[in-house]
PDB file of C-alpha atoms and ligand atoms in Angstrom:
ATOM      1  CA  MET A   1       0.000   0.000   0.000  1.00  0.00           C
ATOM      2  CA  PRO A   2       1.585   3.350  -0.996  1.00  0.00           C
ATOM      3  CA  ILE A   3       2.084   5.734   1.913  1.00  0.00           C
ATOM      4  CA  ALA A   4       0.736   9.290   1.552  1.00  0.00           C
ATOM      5  CA  LEU A   5       2.033  10.724   4.795  1.00  0.00           C
ATOM      6  CA  GLU A   6       4.599   9.336   7.190  1.00  0.00           C
ATOM      7  CA  THR A   7       6.444  10.404  10.309  1.00  0.00           C
ATOM      8  CA  LYS A   8       9.667   8.725  11.400  1.00  0.00           C
ATOM      9  CA  GLY A   9      10.736   8.967  15.027  1.00  0.00           C
ATOM     10  CA  LEU A  10       9.121  12.354  15.532  1.00  0.00           C
ATOM     11  CA  HIS A  11       9.934  14.147  18.781  1.00  0.00           C
ATOM     12  CA  LYS A  12       8.840  17.475  20.178  1.00  0.00           C
ATOM     13  CA  SER A  13       9.526  18.800  23.623  1.00  0.00           C
ATOM     14  CA  PHE A  14       8.499  22.049  25.246  1.00  0.00           C
ATOM     15  CA  GLY A  15      11.037  22.758  27.950  1.00  0.00           C
ATOM     16  CA  GLY A  16      10.945  19.635  30.071  1.00  0.00           C
ATOM     17  CA  ILE A  17       7.684  18.262  28.638  1.00  0.00           C
ATOM     18  CA  SER A  18       7.804  15.768  25.796  1.00  0.00           C
ATOM     19  CA  ALA A  19       4.584  16.383  23.829  1.00  0.00           C
ATOM     20  CA  CYS A  20       5.556  14.019  21.023  1.00  0.00           C
ATOM     21  CA  THR A  21       7.792  11.025  21.656  1.00  0.00           C
ATOM     22  CA  ASP A  22       9.196   8.849  18.878  1.00  0.00           C
ATOM     23  CA  VAL A  23       6.024   8.955  16.781  1.00  0.00           C
ATOM     24  CA  SER A  24       6.248   6.840  13.638  1.00  0.00           C
ATOM     25  CA  LEU A  25       2.892   7.046  11.897  1.00  0.00           C
ATOM     26  CA  ARG A  26       2.010   5.867   8.408  1.00  0.00           C
ATOM     27  CA  VAL A  27      -1.098   7.074   6.622  1.00  0.00           C
ATOM     28  CA  ALA A  28      -1.847   5.023   3.517  1.00  0.00           C
ATOM     29  CA  ARG A  29      -2.846   6.718   0.283  1.00  0.00           C
ATOM     30  CA  GLY A  30      -6.627   7.150   0.167  1.00  0.00           C
ATOM     31  CA  ALA A  31      -6.910   6.340   3.871  1.00  0.00           C
ATOM     32  CA  ARG A  32      -9.647   7.406   6.239  1.00  0.00           C
ATOM     33  CA  HIS A  33      -7.384   7.467   9.263  1.00  0.00           C
ATOM     34  CA  ALA A  34      -8.263   8.860  12.679  1.00  0.00           C
ATOM     35  CA  LEU A  35      -5.955  10.024  15.438  1.00  0.00           C
ATOM     36  CA  ILE A  36      -7.544   9.909  18.881  1.00  0.00           C
ATOM     37  CA  GLY A  37      -6.345  10.215  22.446  1.00  0.00           C
ATOM     38  CA  PRO A  38      -7.246  11.845  25.741  1.00  0.00           C
ATOM     39  CA  ASN A  39      -6.665  15.534  26.435  1.00  0.00           C
ATOM     40  CA  GLY A  40      -2.983  16.396  26.517  1.00  0.00           C
ATOM     41  CA  ALA A  41      -2.034  13.299  24.478  1.00  0.00           C
ATOM     42  CA  GLY A  42      -0.225  15.416  21.875  1.00  0.00           C
ATOM     43  CA  LYS A  43      -2.760  15.431  19.011  1.00  0.00           C
ATOM     44  CA  THR A  44      -2.595  19.173  18.361  1.00  0.00           C
ATOM     45  CA  THR A  45       1.196  19.103  18.646  1.00  0.00           C
ATOM     46  CA  LEU A  46       1.381  16.340  16.030  1.00  0.00           C
ATOM     47  CA  ILE A  47      -0.910  18.249  13.628  1.00  0.00           C
ATOM     48  CA  ASN A  48       1.212  21.366  14.137  1.00  0.00           C
ATOM     49  CA  LEU A  49       4.358  19.378  13.350  1.00  0.00           C
ATOM     50  CA  LEU A  50       2.740  17.889  10.224  1.00  0.00           C
ATOM     51  CA  THR A  51       1.614  21.290   8.952  1.00  0.00           C
ATOM     52  CA  GLY A  52       4.882  23.057   9.752  1.00  0.00           C
ATOM     53  CA  VAL A  53       3.496  25.318  12.477  1.00  0.00           C
ATOM     54  CA  LEU A  54       6.031  23.708  14.821  1.00  0.00           C
ATOM     55  CA  ALA A  55       9.497  22.341  14.052  1.00  0.00           C
ATOM     56  CA  PRO A  56      10.250  18.882  15.497  1.00  0.00           C
ATOM     57  CA  SER A  57      13.074  18.413  17.996  1.00  0.00           C
ATOM     58  CA  ALA A  58      13.993  15.241  16.076  1.00  0.00           C
ATOM     59  CA  GLY A  59      12.589  12.948  13.411  1.00  0.00           C
ATOM     60  CA  ARG A  60      11.329  13.294   9.873  1.00  0.00           C
ATOM     61  CA  ILE A  61       8.085  13.901   7.999  1.00  0.00           C
ATOM     62  CA  LEU A  62       7.542  12.489   4.517  1.00  0.00           C
ATOM     63  CA  LEU A  63       4.795  13.496   2.092  1.00  0.00           C
ATOM     64  CA  GLU A  64       4.400  10.899  -0.648  1.00  0.00           C
ATOM     65  CA  GLY A  65       7.947   9.758   0.104  1.00  0.00           C
ATOM     66  CA  GLU A  66       9.520  13.212  -0.038  1.00  0.00           C
ATOM     67  CA  ASP A  67      11.070  14.770   3.032  1.00  0.00           C
ATOM     68  CA  ILE A  68       9.126  17.902   4.026  1.00  0.00           C
ATOM     69  CA  THR A  69      10.521  18.186   7.575  1.00  0.00           C
ATOM     70  CA  GLY A  70      12.097  21.573   6.878  1.00  0.00           C
ATOM     71  CA  ALA A  71       9.456  22.877   4.445  1.00  0.00           C
ATOM     72  CA  SER A  72       7.397  25.953   5.342  1.00  0.00           C
ATOM     73  CA  SER A  73       3.651  25.689   5.930  1.00  0.00           C
ATOM     74  CA  HIS A  74       3.006  27.335   2.577  1.00  0.00           C
ATOM     75  CA  ALA A  75       5.344  24.969   0.755  1.00  0.00           C
ATOM     76  CA  ARG A  76       3.514  22.013   2.311  1.00  0.00           C
ATOM     77  CA  VAL A  77       0.153  23.323   1.109  1.00  0.00           C
ATOM     78  CA  ARG A  78       1.595  23.811  -2.383  1.00  0.00           C
ATOM     79  CA  ARG A  79       2.802  20.213  -2.279  1.00  0.00           C
ATOM     80  CA  GLY A  80      -0.700  18.981  -1.527  1.00  0.00           C
ATOM     81  CA  LEU A  81      -0.902  18.837   2.274  1.00  0.00           C
ATOM     82  CA  ALA A  82      -3.814  20.931   3.553  1.00  0.00           C
ATOM     83  CA  ARG A  83      -5.444  21.332   6.921  1.00  0.00           C
ATOM     84  CA  THR A  84      -8.916  22.597   7.675  1.00  0.00           C
ATOM     85  CA  PHE A  85      -8.796  26.332   7.528  1.00  0.00           C
ATOM     86  CA  GLN A  86      -9.507  28.068  10.803  1.00  0.00           C
ATOM     87  CA  LEU A  87     -12.097  30.724  10.073  1.00  0.00           C
ATOM     88  CA  ASN A  88     -10.976  34.043  11.469  1.00  0.00           C
ATOM     89  CA  GLN A  89     -12.014  37.678  11.581  1.00  0.00           C
ATOM     90  CA  LEU A  90     -10.989  38.157   7.975  1.00  0.00           C
ATOM     91  CA  PHE A  91     -13.727  35.809   6.840  1.00  0.00           C
ATOM     92  CA  ALA A  92     -16.469  36.973   9.206  1.00  0.00           C
ATOM     93  CA  ASP A  93     -17.614  39.689   6.792  1.00  0.00           C
ATOM     94  CA  PHE A  94     -17.304  37.469   3.727  1.00  0.00           C
ATOM     95  CA  THR A  95     -20.016  35.238   2.334  1.00  0.00           C
ATOM     96  CA  PRO A  96     -19.368  31.528   1.642  1.00  0.00           C
ATOM     97  CA  LEU A  97     -19.423  32.414  -2.078  1.00  0.00           C
ATOM     98  CA  GLU A  98     -16.695  35.021  -1.596  1.00  0.00           C
ATOM     99  CA  SER A  99     -14.619  32.781   0.710  1.00  0.00           C
ATOM    100  CA  ILE A 100     -14.633  29.801  -1.653  1.00  0.00           C
ATOM    101  CA  GLY A 101     -14.174  32.170  -4.592  1.00  0.00           C
ATOM    102  CA  LEU A 102     -11.036  33.509  -2.984  1.00  0.00           C
ATOM    103  CA  ALA A 103      -9.661  30.011  -2.313  1.00  0.00           C
ATOM    104  CA  VAL A 104     -10.382  28.759  -5.843  1.00  0.00           C
ATOM    105  CA  SER A 105      -8.959  31.949  -7.291  1.00  0.00           C
ATOM    106  CA  GLU A 106      -5.764  31.559  -5.214  1.00  0.00           C
ATOM    107  CA  ARG A 107      -5.385  27.996  -6.447  1.00  0.00           C
ATOM    108  CA  LEU A 108      -5.781  29.131 -10.063  1.00  0.00           C
ATOM    109  CA  GLY A 109      -3.169  31.824  -9.509  1.00  0.00           C
ATOM    110  CA  HIS A 110      -5.498  34.820  -9.741  1.00  0.00           C
ATOM    111  CA  GLY A 111      -4.541  35.928  -6.244  1.00  0.00           C
ATOM    112  CA  GLY A 112      -6.957  38.034  -4.267  1.00  0.00           C
ATOM    113  CA  ASP A 113      -8.365  39.900  -7.270  1.00  0.00           C
ATOM    114  CA  TRP A 114     -11.085  37.443  -8.097  1.00  0.00           C
ATOM    115  CA  TRP A 115     -14.046  39.653  -7.220  1.00  0.00           C
ATOM    116  CA  ARG A 116     -12.759  42.358  -9.523  1.00  0.00           C
ATOM    117  CA  VAL A 117     -11.485  40.341 -12.467  1.00  0.00           C
ATOM    118  CA  ALA A 118     -13.221  37.020 -12.228  1.00  0.00           C
ATOM    119  CA  GLY A 119     -16.295  37.381 -10.041  1.00  0.00           C
ATOM    120  CA  SER A 120     -18.674  36.824 -12.920  1.00  0.00           C
ATOM    121  CA  ARG A 121     -16.606  34.384 -14.936  1.00  0.00           C
ATOM    122  CA  LEU A 122     -18.678  31.303 -15.645  1.00  0.00           C
ATOM    123  CA  SER A 123     -15.933  28.661 -15.401  1.00  0.00           C
ATOM    124  CA  LEU A 124     -14.720  29.934 -12.062  1.00  0.00           C
ATOM    125  CA  ASP A 125     -18.276  30.287 -10.800  1.00  0.00           C
ATOM    126  CA  ALA A 126     -19.134  26.701 -11.735  1.00  0.00           C
ATOM    127  CA  ASP A 127     -16.130  25.474  -9.765  1.00  0.00           C
ATOM    128  CA  ILE A 128     -17.151  27.557  -6.750  1.00  0.00           C
ATOM    129  CA  VAL A 129     -20.818  26.572  -6.871  1.00  0.00           C
ATOM    130  CA  GLY A 130     -19.800  22.906  -7.140  1.00  0.00           C
ATOM    131  CA  VAL A 131     -17.880  23.153  -3.863  1.00  0.00           C
ATOM    132  CA  LEU A 132     -20.709  25.094  -2.183  1.00  0.00           C
ATOM    133  CA  GLU A 133     -23.258  22.455  -3.208  1.00  0.00           C
ATOM    134  CA  ARG A 134     -21.093  19.534  -2.131  1.00  0.00           C
ATOM    135  CA  PHE A 135     -20.795  21.030   1.356  1.00  0.00           C
ATOM    136  CA  ARG A 136     -24.452  22.069   1.694  1.00  0.00           C
ATOM    137  CA  LEU A 137     -23.582  25.756   1.637  1.00  0.00           C
ATOM    138  CA  ALA A 138     -25.426  26.719  -1.558  1.00  0.00           C
ATOM    139  CA  ASP A 139     -28.542  27.914   0.290  1.00  0.00           C
ATOM    140  CA  VAL A 140     -26.482  30.251   2.490  1.00  0.00           C
ATOM    141  CA  MET A 141     -23.850  31.312  -0.030  1.00  0.00           C
ATOM    142  CA  HIS A 142     -24.828  34.997   0.113  1.00  0.00           C
ATOM    143  CA  ALA A 143     -25.064  35.208   3.915  1.00  0.00           C
ATOM    144  CA  ARG A 144     -22.291  36.769   5.998  1.00  0.00           C
ATOM    145  CA  VAL A 145     -20.120  34.006   7.467  1.00  0.00           C
ATOM    146  CA  ALA A 146     -20.476  35.520  10.960  1.00  0.00           C
ATOM    147  CA  THR A 147     -24.261  34.975  10.811  1.00  0.00           C
ATOM    148  CA  LEU A 148     -24.113  31.287   9.820  1.00  0.00           C
ATOM    149  CA  PRO A 149     -24.969  28.477  12.257  1.00  0.00           C
ATOM    150  CA  TYR A 150     -21.773  27.052  13.737  1.00  0.00           C
ATOM    151  CA  GLY A 151     -22.159  23.756  11.872  1.00  0.00           C
ATOM    152  CA  LYS A 152     -22.228  25.643   8.556  1.00  0.00           C
ATOM    153  CA  GLN A 153     -19.094  27.545   9.546  1.00  0.00           C
ATOM    154  CA  ARG A 154     -17.292  24.267  10.192  1.00  0.00           C
ATOM    155  CA  LEU A 155     -18.527  22.943   6.819  1.00  0.00           C
ATOM    156  CA  LEU A 156     -17.069  26.061   5.221  1.00  0.00           C
ATOM    157  CA  GLU A 157     -13.697  25.318   6.817  1.00  0.00           C
ATOM    158  CA  ILE A 158     -13.664  21.877   5.189  1.00  0.00           C
ATOM    159  CA  ALA A 159     -14.922  23.342   1.904  1.00  0.00           C
ATOM    160  CA  LEU A 160     -12.111  25.914   1.931  1.00  0.00           C
ATOM    161  CA  ALA A 161      -9.508  23.173   2.377  1.00  0.00           C
ATOM    162  CA  ILE A 162     -11.020  21.091  -0.431  1.00  0.00           C
ATOM    163  CA  ALA A 163     -11.166  24.124  -2.742  1.00  0.00           C
ATOM    164  CA  CYS A 164      -7.348  24.001  -2.667  1.00  0.00           C
ATOM    165  CA  GLN A 165      -7.520  20.436  -4.098  1.00  0.00           C
ATOM    166  CA  PRO A 166      -5.177  18.800  -1.572  1.00  0.00           C
ATOM    167  CA  ARG A 167      -3.921  15.238  -1.905  1.00  0.00           C
ATOM    168  CA  VAL A 168      -3.731  14.853   1.872  1.00  0.00           C
ATOM    169  CA  LEU A 169      -6.225  16.604   4.151  1.00  0.00           C
ATOM    170  CA  LEU A 170      -5.782  17.006   7.901  1.00  0.00           C
ATOM    171  CA  LEU A 171      -9.152  17.511   9.592  1.00  0.00           C
ATOM    172  CA  ASP A 172      -8.571  19.082  12.992  1.00  0.00           C
ATOM    173  CA  GLU A 173     -11.637  18.457  15.166  1.00  0.00           C
ATOM    174  CA  PRO A 174     -14.218  19.297  12.486  1.00  0.00           C
ATOM    175  CA  ALA A 175     -17.149  18.721  14.859  1.00  0.00           C
ATOM    176  CA  ALA A 176     -15.723  20.631  17.831  1.00  0.00           C
ATOM    177  CA  GLY A 177     -18.377  22.957  19.235  1.00  0.00           C
ATOM    178  CA  VAL A 178     -21.000  21.859  16.709  1.00  0.00           C
ATOM    179  CA  PRO A 179     -24.415  21.230  18.307  1.00  0.00           C
ATOM    180  CA  GLU A 180     -25.639  17.631  18.292  1.00  0.00           C
ATOM    181  CA  ASP A 181     -28.361  18.253  15.689  1.00  0.00           C
ATOM    182  CA  GLU A 182     -25.886  19.721  13.174  1.00  0.00           C
ATOM    183  CA  ARG A 183     -23.284  16.961  13.520  1.00  0.00           C
ATOM    184  CA  HIS A 184     -24.821  14.673  10.916  1.00  0.00           C
ATOM    185  CA  GLU A 185     -23.973  17.330   8.311  1.00  0.00           C
ATOM    186  CA  ILE A 186     -20.310  17.248   9.326  1.00  0.00           C
ATOM    187  CA  LEU A 187     -20.267  13.460   9.126  1.00  0.00           C
ATOM    188  CA  ALA A 188     -22.005  13.541   5.726  1.00  0.00           C
ATOM    189  CA  ALA A 189     -19.467  16.093   4.457  1.00  0.00           C
ATOM    190  CA  VAL A 190     -16.389  14.143   5.547  1.00  0.00           C
ATOM    191  CA  THR A 191     -17.902  10.899   4.300  1.00  0.00           C
ATOM    192  CA  SER A 192     -18.419  12.413   0.856  1.00  0.00           C
ATOM    193  CA  LEU A 193     -14.852  13.719   0.503  1.00  0.00           C
ATOM    194  CA  PRO A 194     -13.331  12.495  -2.763  1.00  0.00           C
ATOM    195  CA  ARG A 195     -11.622   9.155  -2.334  1.00  0.00           C
ATOM    196  CA  GLU A 196      -8.421  10.355  -4.008  1.00  0.00           C
ATOM    197  CA  VAL A 197      -7.925  12.688  -1.047  1.00  0.00           C
ATOM    198  CA  THR A 198      -6.170  10.960   1.842  1.00  0.00           C
ATOM    199  CA  VAL A 199      -7.740  12.022   5.146  1.00  0.00           C
ATOM    200  CA  LEU A 200      -6.257  12.122   8.638  1.00  0.00           C
ATOM    201  CA  ILE A 201      -8.876  13.246  11.155  1.00  0.00           C
ATOM    202  CA  ILE A 202      -8.550  14.258  14.791  1.00  0.00           C
ATOM    203  CA  GLU A 203     -11.924  14.217  16.472  1.00  0.00           C
ATOM    204  CA  HIS A 204     -13.403  13.808  19.929  1.00  0.00           C
ATOM    205  CA  ASP A 205     -16.840  12.703  18.749  1.00  0.00           C
ATOM    206  CA  MET A 206     -16.452   8.930  18.814  1.00  0.00           C
ATOM    207  CA  ASP A 207     -19.586   8.413  16.690  1.00  0.00           C
ATOM    208  CA  ILE A 208     -17.921  10.359  13.894  1.00  0.00           C
ATOM    209  CA  VAL A 209     -14.549   8.629  14.417  1.00  0.00           C
ATOM    210  CA  PHE A 210     -16.015   5.147  14.376  1.00  0.00           C
ATOM    211  CA  SER A 211     -18.401   5.832  11.456  1.00  0.00           C
ATOM    212  CA  PHE A 212     -15.773   7.484   9.296  1.00  0.00           C
ATOM    213  CA  ALA A 213     -12.370   5.960  10.038  1.00  0.00           C
ATOM    214  CA  GLU A 214     -11.081   2.701   8.598  1.00  0.00           C
ATOM    215  CA  ARG A 215      -7.923   2.897  10.672  1.00  0.00           C
ATOM    216  CA  ILE A 216      -7.403   4.446  14.103  1.00  0.00           C
ATOM    217  CA  SER A 217      -4.209   5.426  15.908  1.00  0.00           C
ATOM    218  CA  VAL A 218      -4.386   6.119  19.621  1.00  0.00           C
ATOM    219  CA  LEU A 219      -1.966   8.638  21.073  1.00  0.00           C
ATOM    220  CA  VAL A 220      -1.279   8.695  24.827  1.00  0.00           C
ATOM    221  CA  ASN A 221       1.290  10.891  26.589  1.00  0.00           C
ATOM    222  CA  GLY A 222       2.873  11.839  23.269  1.00  0.00           C
ATOM    223  CA  SER A 223       3.394   8.267  22.084  1.00  0.00           C
ATOM    224  CA  LEU A 224       1.482   6.015  19.714  1.00  0.00           C
ATOM    225  CA  PHE A 225      -0.199   3.530  21.971  1.00  0.00           C
ATOM    226  CA  VAL A 226      -2.434   1.311  19.834  1.00  0.00           C
ATOM    227  CA  GLU A 227      -3.266   1.215  16.141  1.00  0.00           C
ATOM    228  CA  GLY A 228      -5.818  -0.857  14.288  1.00  0.00           C
ATOM    229  CA  THR A 229      -9.223  -1.067  12.670  1.00  0.00           C
ATOM    230  CA  PRO A 230     -12.154   0.575  14.493  1.00  0.00           C
ATOM    231  CA  ASP A 231     -13.188  -2.908  15.588  1.00  0.00           C
ATOM    232  CA  GLU A 232      -9.778  -3.736  17.048  1.00  0.00           C
ATOM    233  CA  VAL A 233      -9.372  -0.377  18.757  1.00  0.00           C
ATOM    234  CA  GLY A 234     -12.959  -0.364  20.064  1.00  0.00           C
ATOM    235  CA  ARG A 235     -12.462  -3.753  21.714  1.00  0.00           C
ATOM    236  CA  ASP A 236      -8.973  -3.054  23.081  1.00  0.00           C
ATOM    237  CA  PRO A 237      -9.110  -3.079  26.905  1.00  0.00           C
ATOM    238  CA  ARG A 238      -6.023  -0.814  27.105  1.00  0.00           C
ATOM    239  CA  VAL A 239      -7.829   1.868  25.077  1.00  0.00           C
ATOM    240  CA  LYS A 240     -10.936   1.538  27.208  1.00  0.00           C
ATOM    241  CA  ALA A 241      -8.805   1.924  30.324  1.00  0.00           C
ATOM    242  CA  VAL A 242      -7.256   5.159  29.017  1.00  0.00           C
ATOM    243  CA  TYR A 243     -10.641   6.698  28.225  1.00  0.00           C
ATOM    244  CA  LEU A 244     -12.273   5.470  31.417  1.00  0.00           C
ATOM    245  CA  GLY A 245      -9.387   7.028  33.321  1.00  0.00           C
ATOM    246  CA  GLU A 246     -10.089  10.322  31.563  1.00  0.00           C
ATOM    247  CA  GLU A 247     -13.799  10.211  32.408  1.00  0.00           C
ATOM    248  CA  ALA A 248     -12.917   9.510  36.036  1.00  0.00           C
ATOM    249  CA  VAL A 249     -10.642  12.579  36.037  1.00  0.00           C
ATOM    250  CA  ASP A 250     -13.254  14.748  34.308  1.00  0.00           C
ATOM    251  CA  ALA A 251     -16.010  13.677  36.675  1.00  0.00           C
TER     252      ALA A 251
HETATM  253  N1  ADP B   1       3.330  25.569  23.277  1.00  0.00           N
HETATM  254  C1  ADP B   1       3.411  24.733  24.305  1.00  0.00           C
HETATM  255  N2  ADP B   1       4.234  24.993  25.355  1.00  0.00           N
HETATM  256  C2  ADP B   1       4.347  24.144  26.393  1.00  0.00           C
HETATM  257  N3  ADP B   1       3.696  22.979  26.505  1.00  0.00           N
HETATM  258  C3  ADP B   1       2.856  22.652  25.489  1.00  0.00           C
HETATM  259  C4  ADP B   1       2.664  23.490  24.351  1.00  0.00           C
HETATM  260  N4  ADP B   1       1.773  22.890  23.520  1.00  0.00           N
HETATM  261  C5  ADP B   1       1.430  21.738  24.108  1.00  0.00           C
HETATM  262  N5  ADP B   1       2.068  21.575  25.291  1.00  0.00           N
HETATM  263  C6  ADP B   1       1.962  20.424  26.190  1.00  0.00           C
HETATM  264  O1  ADP B   1       2.143  19.272  25.389  1.00  0.00           O
HETATM  265  C7  ADP B   1       1.239  18.237  25.766  1.00  0.00           C
HETATM  266  C8  ADP B   1       0.374  17.839  24.566  1.00  0.00           C
HETATM  267  O2  ADP B   1      -0.536  18.900  24.268  1.00  0.00           O
HETATM  268  P1  ADP B   1      -1.494  18.881  22.990  1.00  0.00           P
HETATM  269  O3  ADP B   1      -0.689  18.574  21.780  1.00  0.00           O
HETATM  270  O4  ADP B   1      -2.237  20.165  22.992  1.00  0.00           O
HETATM  271  O5  ADP B   1      -2.464  17.665  23.318  1.00  0.00           O
HETATM  272  P2  ADP B   1      -3.938  17.323  22.768  1.00  0.00           P
HETATM  273  O6  ADP B   1      -4.183  18.146  21.526  1.00  0.00           O
HETATM  274  O7  ADP B   1      -3.914  15.860  22.507  1.00  0.00           O
HETATM  275  O8  ADP B   1      -4.889  17.676  23.876  1.00  0.00           O
HETATM  276  C9  ADP B   1       0.458  18.770  26.942  1.00  0.00           C
HETATM  277  O9  ADP B   1       1.099  18.345  28.128  1.00  0.00           O
HETATM  278  C10 ADP B   1       0.568  20.269  26.791  1.00  0.00           C
HETATM  279  O10 ADP B   1       0.467  20.912  28.029  1.00  0.00           O
HETATM  280 MG1   MG B   2      -5.730  19.431  21.056  1.00  0.00          MG
END
């Protein structure tokens, strides 16, 4: 099985704390792979290492066999590794149409001028409307992003990443903060992602993880602890113990 994304002996420490310890993870091409683990396990640190937000203390990261350990975040995106875009103030006053238009326009090399030069161009518009429809945003495409229900905002984050046509997509807690009754839309959106896009998802909602993922890696205290199919991981008493421990602490 060809490997889309791989880490070899990845380490990251913050002062005395090791947030990522000798992580060697392989994500197969076309995979629906989930990374789970209790709070503080190192999930966010690993995503930040993969996307180039953080530099590892040791180890390597390979994208389709090529070493990207020292590549900038932008260079990684250009090479096909995208993460879900975090909506920020900049986008609050945009509409979904404008946001996706900007992303598609950037990908096509038109830069930020799309609303002046290309806003009414049919080919570009068809591309944009296609993405909006796929992510159930067509009915709200003219609404200000800030006024959208939270679930729609999270859908827009995934849509923005897909508009860049990545080969590997990192989904960082796509359902975080989404009310229960909007979660099925998130699951439907990630389930309908094109199969040629390899997906690594971090998510707390175990219904989404176990419905979507075909492979699950469990991270505990910065180290890979267990990896297997949802069935194997779901039945593993060591995994249950880790999560039960967390519930006991939370309670
Ligand atoms: N910038 C940072 N500085 C110091 N410690 C950090 C930093 N980021 C994360 N950590 C520590 O690294 C560990 C892993 O954190 P994190 O990657 O956020 O875990 P998760 O996303 O799984 O909850 C935690 O002990 C956390 O306190
Ligand atoms: Mg986190």
